[in-house]
Every structure is written in structure tokens, then in C-alpha cells.
Short mmCIF file of C-alpha atoms in Angstrom, two decimals:
data_model
loop_
_atom_site.label_atom_id
_atom_site.label_comp_id
_atom_site.label_asym_id
_atom_site.label_seq_id
_atom_site.Cartn_x
_atom_site.Cartn_y
_atom_site.Cartn_z
CA MET Y 25 60.75 -38.41 -20.64
CA SER Y 26 61.49 -35.27 -18.66
CA LEU Y 27 60.34 -35.57 -15.05
CA TYR Y 28 60.05 -31.81 -14.82
CA GLY Y 29 57.94 -31.92 -17.97
CA THR Y 30 55.62 -34.39 -16.25
CA LEU Y 31 55.18 -32.04 -13.32
CA ARG Y 32 54.59 -29.08 -15.61
CA THR Y 33 52.04 -30.98 -17.70
CA SER Y 34 50.10 -32.25 -14.69
CA VAL Y 35 49.99 -28.74 -13.24
CA SER Y 36 48.67 -27.38 -16.52
CA GLY Y 37 46.04 -30.16 -16.45
CA MET Y 38 44.95 -29.18 -12.95
CA ASN Y 39 44.80 -25.51 -13.98
CA ALA Y 40 42.74 -26.40 -17.04
CA GLN Y 41 40.26 -28.46 -15.04
CA SER Y 42 40.18 -25.72 -12.42
CA ASN Y 43 39.17 -23.23 -15.16
CA LYS Y 44 36.49 -25.63 -16.33
CA LEU Y 45 35.17 -26.04 -12.79
CA GLY Y 46 35.17 -22.25 -12.50
CA THR Y 47 32.98 -21.74 -15.58
CA ILE Y 48 30.69 -24.58 -14.46
CA SER Y 49 30.39 -22.94 -11.05
CA ASP Y 50 29.44 -19.59 -12.63
CA ASN Y 51 26.95 -21.24 -14.96
CA ILE Y 52 25.18 -23.10 -12.16
CA ALA Y 53 25.19 -20.04 -9.88
CA ASN Y 54 23.66 -17.90 -12.65
CA SER Y 55 21.21 -20.46 -14.00
CA ASN Y 56 18.36 -18.21 -12.82
CA THR Y 57 19.99 -14.90 -13.76
CA THR Y 58 18.05 -12.97 -16.40
CA GLY Y 59 19.97 -12.71 -19.67
CA TYR Y 60 22.99 -14.70 -18.45
CA LYS Y 61 24.95 -16.50 -21.18
CA LYS Y 62 26.75 -19.78 -20.58
CA ALA Y 63 30.56 -19.75 -20.28
CA THR Y 64 32.51 -22.68 -21.74
CA THR Y 65 36.12 -23.82 -21.20
CA ASP Y 66 37.68 -25.22 -24.37
CA PHE Y 67 40.93 -27.22 -24.25
CA SER Y 68 43.82 -27.29 -26.72
CA SER Y 69 47.13 -29.16 -26.45
CA LEU Y 70 50.65 -27.74 -26.59
CA ILE Y 71 53.04 -30.25 -28.20
CA VAL Y 72 56.77 -30.13 -27.40
CA ASP Y 73 59.18 -31.67 -29.92
CA SER Y 74 60.23 -35.18 -28.88
CA SER Y 75 62.90 -37.55 -30.15
CA THR Y 76 62.33 -41.22 -30.82
CA SER Y 77 64.16 -42.08 -27.62
CA GLU Y 78 62.62 -39.54 -25.25
CA TYR Y 79 59.15 -38.08 -24.99
CA ASN Y 80 58.83 -34.46 -23.89
CA SER Y 81 55.40 -33.81 -22.45
CA GLY Y 82 53.72 -30.55 -23.33
CA SER Y 83 50.69 -29.04 -21.62
CA VAL Y 84 47.06 -28.17 -22.08
CA ASN Y 85 45.82 -24.65 -22.78
CA THR Y 86 42.33 -23.32 -22.16
CA LYS Y 87 40.17 -20.72 -23.84
CA ILE Y 88 37.01 -19.33 -22.27
CA SER Y 89 34.14 -18.73 -24.70
CA TYR Y 90 30.55 -17.58 -24.22
CA ASP Y 91 27.33 -18.76 -25.87
CA ILE Y 92 26.07 -15.19 -26.23
CA SER Y 93 24.23 -15.86 -29.49
CA LYS Y 94 22.20 -18.72 -28.01
CA GLN Y 95 18.84 -17.51 -26.71
CA GLY Y 96 17.60 -18.65 -23.31
CA THR Y 97 14.14 -19.77 -22.35
CA THR Y 98 11.45 -17.19 -21.61
CA THR Y 99 9.33 -16.36 -18.58
CA SER Y 100 6.17 -14.26 -18.44
CA SER Y 101 6.17 -11.19 -16.20
CA THR Y 102 3.47 -8.92 -14.82
CA SER Y 103 5.62 -5.81 -15.38
CA ALA Y 104 5.35 -3.98 -18.72
CA THR Y 105 8.90 -2.70 -18.27
CA ASP Y 106 10.28 -6.25 -18.18
CA MET Y 107 11.43 -6.88 -21.74
CA MET Y 108 13.39 -9.28 -23.90
CA VAL Y 109 14.77 -9.29 -27.43
CA ASN Y 110 13.25 -12.23 -29.25
CA GLY Y 111 15.84 -13.12 -31.87
CA ASP Y 112 19.11 -11.39 -32.69
CA GLY Y 113 20.15 -8.23 -30.92
CA PHE Y 114 20.73 -6.46 -27.63
CA PHE Y 115 19.40 -3.58 -25.59
CA VAL Y 116 21.68 -0.54 -25.58
CA VAL Y 117 22.51 0.52 -22.01
CA GLN Y 118 24.85 2.90 -20.21
CA ASP Y 119 26.61 2.74 -16.87
CA GLY Y 120 26.86 5.60 -14.38
CA GLY Y 121 29.89 6.99 -16.20
CA GLY Y 122 28.14 7.20 -19.55
CA SER Y 123 29.92 4.23 -21.15
CA THR Y 124 27.82 2.24 -23.61
CA TYR Y 125 27.29 -1.51 -23.36
CA LEU Y 126 25.01 -4.17 -24.82
CA THR Y 127 22.84 -6.53 -22.78
CA ARG Y 128 20.11 -9.13 -23.01
CA ALA Y 129 19.15 -8.58 -19.36
CA GLY Y 130 15.82 -6.78 -19.72
CA SER Y 131 14.51 -6.72 -16.15
CA PHE Y 132 14.03 -2.94 -16.10
CA THR Y 133 12.47 -0.92 -13.30
CA VAL Y 134 12.19 2.80 -12.55
CA ASP Y 135 15.14 4.18 -10.59
CA ALA Y 136 13.72 6.13 -7.65
CA THR Y 137 16.39 8.84 -7.88
CA THR Y 138 16.55 9.55 -11.61
CA GLY Y 139 13.29 8.14 -12.97
CA ASN Y 140 15.29 6.25 -15.61
CA LEU Y 141 14.62 2.63 -16.51
CA VAL Y 142 17.50 0.55 -15.12
CA ASN Y 143 18.02 -3.19 -14.98
CA THR Y 144 19.03 -5.21 -11.92
CA ALA Y 145 22.72 -4.57 -12.65
CA GLY Y 146 22.14 -0.80 -12.61
CA TYR Y 147 22.53 -0.19 -16.35
CA THR Y 148 20.29 2.52 -17.82
CA LEU Y 149 18.18 1.67 -20.88
CA MET Y 150 18.75 3.98 -23.86
CA GLY Y 151 16.19 4.97 -26.49
CA TYR Y 152 14.98 7.72 -28.79
CA ASP Y 153 12.66 10.45 -27.50
CA ILE Y 154 9.52 10.51 -29.67
CA SER Y 155 7.28 12.39 -27.24
CA LYS Y 156 6.99 15.37 -29.58
CA GLY Y 157 6.03 13.25 -32.55
CA ASN Y 158 9.46 13.25 -34.15
CA ASN Y 159 10.37 10.34 -36.40
CA VAL Y 160 13.21 7.98 -35.50
CA THR Y 161 16.07 7.69 -37.97
CA PRO Y 162 18.82 5.71 -36.21
CA VAL Y 163 22.44 6.38 -36.99
CA VAL Y 164 23.36 2.86 -38.05
CA ASN Y 165 26.79 2.73 -36.42
CA SER Y 166 26.35 5.18 -33.56
CA THR Y 167 24.30 5.85 -30.44
CA ALA Y 168 23.79 9.47 -31.55
CA GLY Y 169 20.35 10.74 -30.61
CA MET Y 170 19.79 8.21 -27.83
CA VAL Y 171 18.78 9.38 -24.36
CA PRO Y 172 17.95 7.56 -21.11
CA VAL Y 173 14.42 6.17 -21.12
CA ASN Y 174 12.86 8.17 -18.29
CA ILE Y 175 9.33 7.44 -17.07
CA GLY Y 176 9.69 8.45 -13.44
CA SER Y 177 7.12 11.23 -13.29
CA ILE Y 178 5.19 11.64 -16.51
CA ALA Y 179 2.69 14.45 -16.71
CA LEU Y 180 1.03 13.68 -20.01
CA ALA Y 181 0.44 16.47 -22.46
CA ALA Y 182 -3.13 17.42 -23.20
CA VAL Y 183 -4.78 15.94 -26.27
CA PRO Y 184 -6.16 18.87 -28.28
CA THR Y 185 -9.40 18.41 -30.17
CA THR Y 186 -8.92 17.82 -33.88
CA SER Y 187 -12.13 16.13 -34.95
CA GLY Y 188 -15.74 15.55 -34.07
CA THR Y 189 -18.98 14.20 -35.49
CA MET Y 190 -22.10 16.34 -35.37
CA THR Y 191 -25.31 14.42 -35.90
CA ALA Y 192 -28.37 16.69 -35.87
CA ASN Y 193 -31.91 16.92 -37.19
CA LEU Y 194 -33.16 20.37 -38.10
CA GLN Y 195 -36.97 20.30 -38.00
CA SER Y 196 -38.26 20.81 -41.54
CA THR Y 197 -41.35 22.73 -40.38
CA SER Y 198 -39.29 25.47 -38.71
CA ALA Y 199 -40.15 29.00 -39.75
CA VAL Y 200 -37.74 31.08 -41.84
CA VAL Y 201 -35.97 33.72 -39.76
CA SER Y 202 -36.18 37.20 -41.21
CA GLY Y 203 -33.70 39.87 -40.28
CA ALA Y 204 -30.24 39.56 -38.77
CA THR Y 205 -28.77 36.09 -38.25
CA PRO Y 206 -25.92 34.91 -35.98
CA GLY Y 207 -23.48 34.97 -38.89
CA GLY Y 208 -23.55 38.78 -38.83
CA ASN Y 209 -22.75 38.95 -35.09
CA THR Y 210 -25.10 41.83 -34.30
CA ALA Y 211 -27.15 42.48 -31.19
CA ALA Y 212 -30.34 41.95 -33.21
CA ALA Y 213 -29.37 38.45 -34.36
CA THR Y 214 -32.02 35.78 -34.00
CA TYR Y 215 -31.77 32.04 -34.60
CA THR Y 216 -33.78 28.84 -34.73
CA TYR Y 217 -31.69 26.47 -32.55
CA LYS Y 218 -28.67 26.76 -30.29
CA SER Y 219 -26.48 24.07 -28.68
CA SER Y 220 -23.08 24.07 -26.97
CA VAL Y 221 -20.22 21.65 -27.57
CA SER Y 222 -17.14 21.17 -25.38
CA VAL Y 223 -13.66 20.84 -26.98
CA TYR Y 224 -10.05 21.19 -25.74
CA ASP Y 225 -7.19 23.51 -26.66
CA ASN Y 226 -3.45 22.73 -26.80
CA LEU Y 227 -3.07 23.03 -23.03
CA GLY Y 228 -6.05 20.86 -22.20
CA ASN Y 229 -8.30 23.78 -21.30
CA GLN Y 230 -11.96 23.28 -22.02
CA VAL Y 231 -13.37 25.51 -24.74
CA VAL Y 232 -17.15 25.68 -25.11
CA LEU Y 233 -18.46 26.31 -28.62
CA ASP Y 234 -21.88 27.88 -29.17
CA VAL Y 235 -23.41 26.36 -32.29
CA TYR Y 236 -26.35 28.20 -33.94
CA PHE Y 237 -28.67 26.88 -36.63
CA THR Y 238 -30.90 29.42 -38.34
CA LYS Y 239 -33.43 28.65 -41.08
CA THR Y 240 -32.83 31.24 -43.78
CA ALA Y 241 -34.74 29.96 -46.80
CA ALA Y 242 -37.91 28.05 -47.56
CA ALA Y 243 -38.09 25.02 -49.79
CA ASN Y 244 -37.24 25.65 -53.45
CA PRO Y 245 -38.72 22.92 -55.65
CA ALA Y 246 -37.54 24.75 -58.79
CA ALA Y 247 -33.88 24.57 -57.80
CA THR Y 248 -31.54 22.06 -59.48
CA PRO Y 249 -31.58 19.84 -57.61
CA PRO Y 250 -34.67 20.81 -55.61
CA THR Y 251 -34.10 21.82 -51.98
CA THR Y 252 -36.34 21.64 -48.92
CA GLY Y 253 -34.90 24.73 -47.27
CA GLY Y 254 -31.67 26.49 -46.44
CA TRP Y 255 -29.96 26.96 -43.10
CA GLU Y 256 -27.09 29.01 -41.69
CA MET Y 257 -24.72 27.27 -39.26
CA ALA Y 258 -22.56 29.60 -37.15
CA ILE Y 259 -20.06 28.59 -34.45
CA TYR Y 260 -18.73 30.95 -31.73
CA ASN Y 261 -16.40 30.78 -28.76
CA GLN Y 262 -18.73 31.01 -25.75
CA ALA Y 263 -16.04 32.86 -23.79
CA ASN Y 264 -16.57 35.84 -26.14
CA ALA Y 265 -20.32 36.11 -25.56
CA THR Y 266 -21.92 39.26 -24.17
CA THR Y 267 -22.87 38.78 -20.52
CA GLY Y 268 -25.50 40.48 -18.44
CA GLY Y 269 -27.92 41.01 -21.31
CA THR Y 270 -30.81 39.12 -22.79
CA THR Y 271 -28.76 37.83 -25.73
CA PRO Y 272 -25.14 36.65 -26.11
CA PHE Y 273 -24.80 38.86 -29.19
CA PRO Y 274 -22.65 40.53 -30.18
CA TYR Y 275 -19.70 38.28 -29.36
CA SER Y 276 -16.42 40.12 -28.87
CA SER Y 277 -14.98 38.17 -31.81
CA GLY Y 278 -16.65 36.99 -34.98
CA PRO Y 279 -17.74 33.43 -35.66
CA LEU Y 280 -15.12 30.66 -35.76
CA ALA Y 281 -16.98 29.19 -38.73
CA THR Y 282 -20.11 29.77 -40.78
CA GLN Y 283 -21.63 27.36 -43.26
CA THR Y 284 -24.72 27.31 -45.47
CA LEU Y 285 -26.62 24.02 -45.27
CA THR Y 286 -29.08 22.73 -47.83
CA PHE Y 287 -31.02 19.47 -47.91
CA ASP Y 288 -32.47 17.40 -50.74
CA SER Y 289 -36.07 16.29 -51.12
CA THR Y 290 -35.53 13.37 -48.76
CA GLY Y 291 -34.11 15.56 -46.01
CA GLN Y 292 -30.50 14.44 -46.48
CA LEU Y 293 -27.61 16.90 -46.46
CA LEU Y 294 -26.92 18.30 -49.91
CA THR Y 295 -24.34 21.01 -49.20
CA PRO Y 296 -21.60 21.34 -48.22
CA ALA Y 297 -20.65 18.53 -50.59
CA THR Y 298 -17.68 17.62 -48.39
CA GLY Y 299 -19.94 17.00 -45.41
CA LYS Y 300 -17.48 18.83 -43.18
CA VAL Y 301 -17.14 22.13 -41.34
CA SER Y 302 -13.66 23.27 -40.31
CA LEU Y 303 -12.65 25.72 -37.60
CA THR Y 304 -9.66 26.54 -35.42
CA VAL Y 305 -10.19 25.93 -31.71
CA PRO Y 306 -9.04 29.03 -29.79
CA ASN Y 307 -5.45 28.36 -28.62
CA GLY Y 308 -5.84 24.92 -30.18
CA GLN Y 309 -5.78 22.96 -33.39
CA THR Y 310 -7.76 22.97 -36.60
CA MET Y 311 -10.68 20.63 -36.12
CA ASN Y 312 -13.10 19.12 -38.62
CA PHE Y 313 -16.73 18.53 -37.77
CA ASP Y 314 -18.20 15.68 -39.80
CA ILE Y 315 -21.80 16.80 -40.45
CA SER Y 316 -22.51 14.37 -43.30
CA THR Y 317 -25.27 12.61 -41.34
CA MET Y 318 -27.17 15.81 -40.58
CA THR Y 319 -30.84 15.75 -41.69
CA GLN Y 320 -33.86 18.03 -42.14
CA LEU Y 321 -36.90 15.94 -41.29
CA SER Y 322 -40.23 16.64 -39.60
CA ASN Y 323 -38.94 15.26 -36.28
CA ASP Y 324 -38.01 17.60 -33.43
CA TYR Y 325 -34.61 19.22 -33.26
CA SER Y 326 -31.91 16.91 -31.84
CA ILE Y 327 -28.14 16.97 -31.78
CA LYS Y 328 -25.18 14.82 -30.72
CA ALA Y 329 -21.58 15.97 -31.10
CA PRO Y 330 -18.88 13.65 -29.72
CA THR Y 331 -15.34 14.99 -30.18
CA ASN Y 332 -11.81 13.79 -29.45
CA GLY Y 333 -9.35 15.52 -27.13
CA SER Y 334 -8.88 15.59 -23.37
CA PRO Y 335 -7.32 17.66 -20.59
CA ALA Y 336 -3.83 16.87 -19.33
CA THR Y 337 -3.82 13.93 -16.94
CA SER Y 338 -1.20 11.80 -15.22
CA ALA Y 339 -0.18 8.48 -16.70
CA SER Y 340 -2.10 5.53 -15.28
CA ASP Y 341 0.00 2.90 -17.04
CA ILE Y 342 3.17 2.44 -19.10
CA LYS Y 343 3.32 -0.09 -21.92
CA VAL Y 344 5.79 -1.25 -24.57
CA ASN Y 345 4.67 -2.63 -27.94
CA SER Y 346 6.42 -4.99 -30.35
CA GLN Y 347 7.95 -2.04 -32.22
CA GLY Y 348 9.79 -1.07 -29.06
CA ILE Y 349 7.63 2.02 -28.55
CA VAL Y 350 7.22 2.99 -24.90
CA TYR Y 351 3.89 4.76 -24.44
CA ALA Y 352 1.82 6.07 -21.58
CA VAL Y 353 -1.90 5.50 -21.05
CA ASP Y 354 -3.89 8.10 -19.14
CA GLY Y 355 -7.06 7.69 -17.12
CA ASN Y 356 -9.18 8.43 -20.19
CA GLY Y 357 -7.54 5.67 -22.23
CA ASN Y 358 -5.59 8.12 -24.39
CA THR Y 359 -2.07 7.04 -25.34
CA THR Y 360 1.06 9.17 -25.69
CA ASN Y 361 4.22 7.86 -27.33
CA LEU Y 362 7.32 8.55 -25.23
CA TYR Y 363 10.37 6.62 -26.47
CA ARG Y 364 11.38 4.07 -29.06
CA ILE Y 365 13.86 1.43 -27.93
CA PRO Y 366 16.49 0.43 -30.53
CA VAL Y 367 18.01 -3.02 -30.97
CA ALA Y 368 21.77 -3.31 -31.51
CA THR Y 369 23.49 -6.17 -33.33
CA VAL Y 370 27.08 -7.24 -34.07
CA LYS Y 371 28.35 -9.72 -36.65
CA SER Y 372 29.90 -12.09 -34.12
CA PRO Y 373 28.11 -11.78 -30.76
CA ASP Y 374 30.02 -14.70 -29.21
CA ASN Y 375 33.17 -12.58 -29.47
CA LEU Y 376 31.80 -9.72 -27.38
CA THR Y 377 33.69 -9.13 -24.14
CA PRO Y 378 31.57 -9.77 -21.02
CA VAL Y 379 31.59 -7.22 -18.20
CA SER Y 380 29.96 -7.36 -14.79
CA GLY Y 381 26.16 -7.36 -14.80
CA ASN Y 382 25.52 -9.50 -17.92
CA ALA Y 383 26.60 -6.69 -20.23
CA TYR Y 384 29.03 -6.78 -23.12
CA GLN Y 385 31.61 -4.55 -24.75
CA VAL Y 386 32.01 -4.37 -28.51
CA THR Y 387 35.40 -5.64 -29.70
CA GLN Y 388 37.25 -5.83 -32.97
CA GLU Y 389 36.55 -9.57 -33.01
CA SER Y 390 32.81 -9.07 -32.50
CA GLY Y 391 32.48 -6.47 -35.23
CA ALA Y 392 31.11 -2.96 -34.96
CA MET Y 393 27.76 -2.26 -33.33
CA GLN Y 394 24.86 -1.73 -35.75
CA ILE Y 395 21.67 0.01 -34.64
CA GLY Y 396 18.24 -1.03 -35.93
CA LEU Y 397 14.61 -0.92 -34.88
CA SER Y 398 12.58 -3.78 -33.46
CA GLY Y 399 11.38 -6.15 -36.15
CA SER Y 400 13.39 -4.64 -38.99
CA ALA Y 401 15.52 -6.84 -41.26
CA GLY Y 402 18.12 -8.83 -39.31
CA VAL Y 403 16.95 -7.50 -35.95
CA GLY Y 404 14.98 -9.26 -33.23
CA THR Y 405 11.63 -8.13 -31.86
CA ILE Y 406 11.11 -6.56 -28.45
CA LYS Y 407 8.57 -8.31 -26.23
CA SER Y 408 7.25 -6.75 -23.05
CA ASN Y 409 5.93 -8.59 -19.99
CA THR Y 410 8.56 -11.22 -20.80
CA LEU Y 411 12.09 -11.99 -19.58
CA GLU Y 412 14.82 -14.09 -21.15
CA ASN Y 413 16.25 -16.62 -18.73
CA SER Y 414 19.84 -17.88 -18.83
CA ASN Y 415 20.75 -20.41 -21.52
CA VAL Y 416 22.34 -22.75 -18.94
CA ASP Y 417 21.35 -26.44 -18.87
CA VAL Y 418 21.96 -27.33 -15.22
CA ALA Y 419 21.83 -31.10 -15.84
CA SER Y 420 24.55 -30.80 -18.48
CA GLU Y 421 26.65 -28.62 -16.17
CA LEU Y 422 26.44 -31.19 -13.34
CA THR Y 423 27.63 -33.90 -15.72
CA ASP Y 424 30.54 -31.73 -16.85
CA MET Y 425 31.38 -30.99 -13.22
CA ILE Y 426 31.74 -34.71 -12.43
CA VAL Y 427 34.03 -35.18 -15.42
CA ALA Y 428 36.13 -32.12 -14.52
CA GLN Y 429 36.49 -33.27 -10.91
CA ARG Y 430 37.61 -36.73 -12.06
CA ASP Y 431 40.16 -35.28 -14.49
CA TYR Y 432 41.43 -32.82 -11.89
CA THR Y 433 41.97 -35.71 -9.47
CA ALA Y 434 43.78 -37.74 -12.13
CA ASN Y 435 46.13 -34.84 -12.92
CA SER Y 436 46.82 -34.27 -9.24
CA LYS Y 437 47.77 -37.94 -8.86
CA VAL Y 438 50.19 -37.61 -11.77
CA PHE Y 439 51.70 -34.57 -10.07
CA GLN Y 440 51.98 -36.41 -6.74
CA THR Y 441 53.66 -39.38 -8.45
CA GLY Y 442 56.09 -37.05 -10.17
CA THR Y 443 57.03 -35.32 -6.92
CA ASP Y 444 57.56 -38.69 -5.25
CA LEU Y 445 59.91 -39.75 -8.07
CA LEU Y 446 61.72 -36.45 -7.86
CA ASP Y 447 62.29 -36.98 -4.13
CA VAL Y 448 63.74 -40.45 -4.84
CA LEU Y 449 66.10 -39.07 -7.49
CA MET Y 450 67.23 -36.26 -5.23
CA ASN Y 451 67.98 -38.74 -2.42
CA LEU Y 452 69.98 -40.98 -4.82
CA LYS Y 453 72.12 -38.05 -5.85
CA ARG Y 454 73.01 -37.44 -2.27
#
């Protein structure tokens, strides 16, 4: 047996055990690090050809591998921007230089300088901007279309009015109005009832609508079907009313909507058959008033008209749902979608290359990055208010550490014995 081979082999054994102790040390140190994946030192032997009369010792080689595909335990969080991928996949992040990486470390907070969501390692979370209602169609093998998820200072857009429900009773004993009615927009117009309803335009400005009801026809029992009277409904923008006079008529612009109303013998709305009145809010959206519950009974006139829409307000809260949609909630409870967070996968995640900060680079061995959306086929689901802990079992690591220390000591003793023998041989040669 070669004495030099003995020394070489024992040194390789100490190096191997040193590598194992190194990975154990990292695993224990990062046992509480969000998204950390256990490192493992695997051994393989190198055999040197030997004759029957002499044994040539080889060495031991090591390979470092990572249990990236093994999910860690979970911990609840009070922060909506703390997230984890439950199942397969990674968050897509970028460093300060714009390079793309993958990570399971989802402890994201708002960066005070940029307003971007960054994790504790400083990587910026990437997502798709859906704030203008655009649909997300990921490029399967590219980060095209992704932008930093920025929620630093969100001034929410106004919510324009698009719908409302008008519940009213028009008193059946009201007299028929003769002469000009509000629908004609003349100074002589008279009406039976008037109410005002507040709505909102595209910029969140309040628009007040003047709603007029005018009885125009008496009951007609001979009609098919019989009616108990006809009414004109006319809606104006109050901002266009005449001021300083005894009547708001004429308005500077015609009515936003007019509608003839008829009621059956039981006082229920007969026409319009759709039960709706449509109009365009000035500087706003088309809105539909549901008037299907309107009645003509002997009771006094009454009206209720709740509508949607609100002025622009600041976000009071940020939330993330299971689809990976980041949305803001304003003080009125209205929600506005902001971003959608994708989930990236690779065929062999354990072959990704780790970089500092619990992030990973795609390699040829790992397979190309594929982009999907939370919960879609083959992709994990994003959970907010939750963090993924490391997948390190500290008890197992401590056991491995004892074994590695013992084996390191044994190899060092072999080395020491070899050096002692070498000294003896060198002295004999002298």
C-alpha cells in the first residue's frame, strides 16, 4: 500500500467531512430563515487500480445538493404582504441590477425608497399590472410584461357610478298635469314630484341628478292590458339648472333620460318591460337604474335610490388573494385590483443554482423557467398572511454533526499515523 496514498486518502476524508460539517452549519444557522432549503453533502468514492500484492488507496469525493423541491413548514403572519407558494413553484424576483431570480422567500415589505415590495434579502417581487383592468396572458417561457409590484403610495382611482336601484311609489290619486312637462325642457314645465340622486363621474366628482315624475294620463280601463295611469320620468343634470328664478327650467342641456311609465291594475310597473332606465352620467359611465320595483299605489310619494360608485380615496389596506391578485381596499370598502403575481416552475428544481439571499438561478440542469398563474395546472397556490419556514430538521442535523465530527477525527488520526510512519521511513533512509 502506498504511504503517500494513505495520506492523500485521509486528507480527502477530512475535506469531505469538513464539507459535510459546513452544510450542517449552514442548515442549523438558517433553520429559522424564511424559504431556506436544506443543503446536503453526498459522498462518492474514487477507486485507484490495485494489484493483488499492493493496495492503492483512492479518495472520497463530495457533491453538494439542495432539497429545493421539499416544502418547509408554515407560519401565520399578520402582514398581508407576507406570502408563500403552497405547492410547486417560486416567486419571480429581480435584484438591483435587473437580473431575474426565483425564490420561495416571501417575506415582502414595502421599500421606503421605491415603494416596491422587496423581501428581506432585497429582491424585488415581480408581477403583472392589472390596475387598468387588462387581462393577464403570461408568456410561458419569459418574464415579458412583468413589472415591480409597487404599492408605496397608492391613490386609488375613483369608482364611477354604473348602476343603481330606484324604488318609488307614485301616488295613484295624483292629478294629471296638463301643459308642458319636464321632458320638453321649457320654462313653463310643471311636474308632480321631484327628487335628487347623487352619483359619481370618472374622476370621482359628485354629480347630482334631478329626477322628475309627472302624471300625464289618467287610468285607462279599456287599454290592453288595462292601466291605472301614465307617468313621464325625466332625469337632468342639476348643474345645468337655471338659477335665480322660481323654476330650474329650462336646463342648459336637455334631459339625460326620459321614460314613459305605466302601471297595471294592481299598481305594479307595466312598462318599460325591461324595468330599467339607462343614462350616461356627465363625464362618467353609462348607468342603469333598476326601476322594476316601482309602484303606483294610494300611499304617499316615497323614493329610495342607492347607487354604486365613490370618490377617489387613499388605500386603507392591501390584500392578496389565492389567485395572486394584489388589491387595495379604500375607506369605503371598495376594492381595486393592482397586480397579479405569477408563479414560476422548472422541471428539476433541485438542480437550480443557489445565490445569496435564498434565491436561485435557472440552469440547463434545472430546465427552463415556465410561467403560470396561481392555482393553474401544475402550479402552486399563493397564500397571504403566511410564510414558509426552512425545511431543516435541526435534530437530524445535530445527529449528522456528531457523525461528521467522529469521522473527521478518525481521518485525522489516519493522517497523523501516516505522517509518523513517513518520518520513521525518512529517518531509516538517512
